[in-house]
Amino acid sequence: MIVGRLLYGADDHVAQFVGGQIGGDVIYSSHRAIGVLSNNRSKLIAGVVYYAFDGSNILVDIAATSPHWCRKDILKSLFDYPFEQLGCRRLTSKISAENTRSLKLCEGLGFCREGLLREGGTDGQDAHVLGLLKSERRF
């Protein structure tokens, strides 16, 4: 289902897009995903995969091929799902230490670096663990 520029109900399609952008052998089990479509709704330009929900925390992977997806109304919807619908207290993301653009994006969204996983990235490189508490939510 398409609502504005958001794509719902295509979890596997969006997860495949996000996994392809992240690289490595990403396998999502028990996941939900929201896609962001281009302005003319002709192609997927960004997506968020939510997975491994444990009742208070959920893991998220975010990927995009264009910076034009990142608008306040879209971000509000993407954060509403885990915080309002699922009742999460926090989001957790793992990002390759070499992926400076994604680290900058997530920190701009309010995520804080919480640790380093040595060789923990999908590419075998070090990865940062970032967290965002509901109380720190900006959108």
XYZ file of N, CA and C in Angstrom, residues 53-132:
240
model
N 12.673 -7.425 17.355
C 11.954 -6.706 18.413
C 11.883 -7.589 19.651
N 12.273 -7.029 20.810
C 12.258 -7.830 22.044
C 11.282 -7.294 23.092
N 10.406 -6.402 22.683
C 9.435 -5.842 23.616
C 9.747 -4.415 24.033
N 11.027 -4.055 24.040
C 11.393 -2.675 24.366
C 12.383 -2.081 23.366
N 13.134 -2.915 22.690
C 14.150 -2.482 21.735
C 13.891 -3.158 20.390
N 14.215 -2.441 19.326
C 14.140 -3.033 17.996
C 15.371 -2.589 17.210
N 15.910 -3.494 16.412
C 17.040 -3.161 15.554
C 16.515 -2.533 14.271
N 17.255 -1.549 13.750
C 16.858 -0.885 12.513
C 18.053 -0.778 11.579
N 17.776 -0.995 10.301
C 18.741 -0.731 9.239
C 18.093 0.279 8.310
N 18.846 1.290 7.938
C 18.359 2.356 7.058
C 19.287 2.428 5.855
N 18.710 2.532 4.662
C 19.527 2.678 3.462
C 18.797 3.564 2.468
N 19.569 4.277 1.662
C 18.983 5.170 0.661
C 19.926 5.306 -0.525
N 19.329 5.613 -1.666
C 20.123 5.885 -2.860
C 20.062 7.349 -3.247
N 19.289 8.123 -2.499
C 19.114 9.545 -2.780
C 18.903 10.283 -1.467
N 19.413 11.504 -1.346
C 19.177 12.272 -0.121
C 17.787 12.913 -0.072
N 17.027 12.811 -1.142
C 15.747 13.516 -1.236
C 14.619 12.863 -0.448
N 14.879 11.779 0.228
C 13.850 11.104 1.011
C 13.717 11.685 2.408
N 14.749 12.340 2.890
C 14.883 12.700 4.298
C 14.153 14.020 4.607
N 12.836 13.891 4.818
C 11.993 15.042 5.154
C 11.331 14.790 6.507
N 10.995 15.871 7.205
C 10.435 15.736 8.553
C 9.173 14.890 8.586
N 8.265 15.053 7.617
C 7.026 14.273 7.634
C 7.306 12.785 7.429
N 8.268 12.470 6.586
C 8.637 11.071 6.368
C 9.319 10.507 7.613
N 10.251 11.263 8.185
C 10.940 10.811 9.389
C 9.961 10.578 10.539
N 8.977 11.453 10.669
C 7.968 11.277 11.723
C 7.256 9.942 11.554
N 6.859 9.613 10.343
C 6.187 8.332 10.093
C 7.102 7.149 10.373
N 8.364 7.265 9.977
C 9.310 6.171 10.179
C 9.603 5.931 11.662
N 9.570 6.982 12.479
C 9.779 6.837 13.915
C 8.488 6.506 14.652
N 7.345 6.917 14.118
C 6.070 6.580 14.745
C 5.866 5.078 14.830
N 6.248 4.357 13.781
C 6.011 2.907 13.779
C 6.627 2.224 15.004
N 7.940 2.327 15.236
C 8.485 1.600 16.387
C 8.093 2.208 17.737
N 8.086 3.527 17.820
C 7.838 4.145 19.120
C 6.362 4.170 19.503
N 5.489 4.465 18.567
C 4.063 4.591 18.889
C 3.294 3.291 18.679
N 3.489 2.637 17.542
C 2.726 1.419 17.274
C 3.240 0.214 18.054
N 4.563 0.051 18.120
C 5.122 -1.101 18.825
C 5.385 -0.833 20.305
N 5.486 0.433 20.675
C 5.762 0.777 22.066
C 7.213 0.620 22.464
N 8.129 0.719 21.502
C 9.563 0.607 21.803
C 10.022 1.747 22.701
N 10.998 1.440 23.529
C 11.663 2.477 24.319
C 12.946 2.936 23.638
N 13.485 2.090 22.724
C 14.724 2.447 22.048
C 14.828 1.753 20.701
N 15.631 2.377 19.821
C 16.020 1.804 18.540
C 17.528 1.584 18.595
N 17.987 0.521 17.974
C 19.415 0.235 17.918
C 19.813 -0.002 16.470
N 20.940 0.582 16.074
C 21.452 0.397 14.723
C 22.942 0.085 14.787
N 23.387 -0.730 13.852
C 24.804 -1.091 13.747
C 25.279 -0.616 12.384
N 26.335 0.219 12.383
C 26.812 0.825 11.144
C 28.321 0.637 11.030
N 28.768 0.234 9.851
C 30.198 0.063 9.597
C 30.947 1.344 9.969
N 32.066 1.186 10.648
C 32.866 2.339 11.071
C 33.360 3.148 9.878
N 33.446 2.514 8.708
C 33.903 3.211 7.504
C 32.778 3.965 6.793
N 31.540 3.739 7.191
C 30.399 4.362 6.529
C 30.089 5.705 7.201
N 30.924 6.676 6.933
C 30.807 7.972 7.604
C 29.508 8.707 7.258
N 28.998 8.518 6.053
C 27.740 9.186 5.667
C 26.570 8.675 6.495
N 26.495 7.361 6.687
C 25.404 6.792 7.487
C 25.547 7.159 8.954
N 26.772 7.172 9.448
C 26.990 7.585 10.837
C 26.534 9.028 11.045
N 26.887 9.900 10.110
C 26.494 11.307 10.198
C 24.970 11.447 10.133
N 24.331 10.707 9.224
C 22.873 10.754 9.106
C 22.223 10.338 10.414
N 22.610 9.182 10.945
C 21.976 8.680 12.163
C 22.214 9.601 13.354
N 23.403 10.142 13.460
C 23.658 11.092 14.548
C 22.822 12.353 14.359
N 22.612 12.778 13.118
C 21.740 13.917 12.843
C 20.286 13.639 13.192
N 19.895 12.367 13.151
C 18.537 11.967 13.520
C 18.388 11.809 15.031
N 19.499 11.917 15.763
C 19.447 11.836 17.217
C 20.066 10.595 17.823
N 20.512 9.651 16.993
C 21.165 8.451 17.520
C 22.488 8.826 18.177
N 22.848 8.102 19.236
C 24.123 8.304 19.939
C 24.986 7.051 19.785
N 26.282 7.259 19.580
C 27.201 6.112 19.523
C 27.325 5.534 20.923
N 27.166 4.215 20.990
C 27.186 3.552 22.295
C 28.289 2.510 22.423
N 28.887 2.128 21.329
C 29.934 1.121 21.421
C 30.501 0.770 20.062
N 31.526 -0.057 20.082
C 32.193 -0.507 18.866
C 32.235 -2.028 18.869
N 31.759 -2.621 17.784
C 31.838 -4.066 17.600
C 33.017 -4.349 16.679
N 34.092 -4.862 17.247
C 35.264 -5.166 16.435
C 34.918 -6.254 15.438
N 35.176 -5.991 14.155
C 34.865 -6.885 13.045
C 33.393 -7.293 13.038
N 32.531 -6.403 13.511
C 31.111 -6.714 13.639
C 30.243 -6.262 12.491
N 30.825 -5.609 11.489
C 30.052 -5.154 10.342
C 29.823 -6.266 9.343
N 28.858 -6.070 8.451
C 28.560 -7.089 7.437
C 29.741 -7.319 6.512
N 30.633 -6.334 6.432
C 31.811 -6.448 5.571
C 33.050 -6.927 6.335
N 32.864 -7.323 7.587
C 33.990 -7.785 8.401
C 34.776 -6.659 9.047
N 34.386 -5.430 8.774
C 35.046 -4.273 9.385
C 34.414 -3.990 10.757
N 35.035 -3.098 11.497
C 34.455 -2.679 12.764
C 33.132 -1.969 12.509
N 32.237 -2.045 13.478
C 30.940 -1.392 13.349
C 30.590 -0.678 14.644
N 29.995 0.501 14.500
C 29.514 1.250 15.657
C 28.089 0.815 15.981
N 27.785 0.760 17.264
C 26.420 0.538 17.729
C 25.880 1.907 18.121
N 24.726 2.247 17.568
C 24.081 3.525 17.877
C 22.708 3.257 18.454
N 22.294 4.093 19.392
C 20.985 3.939 20.008
C 20.228 5.239 20.027
N 18.917 5.127 19.967
C 18.028 6.282 20.063
C 16.906 5.928 21.022
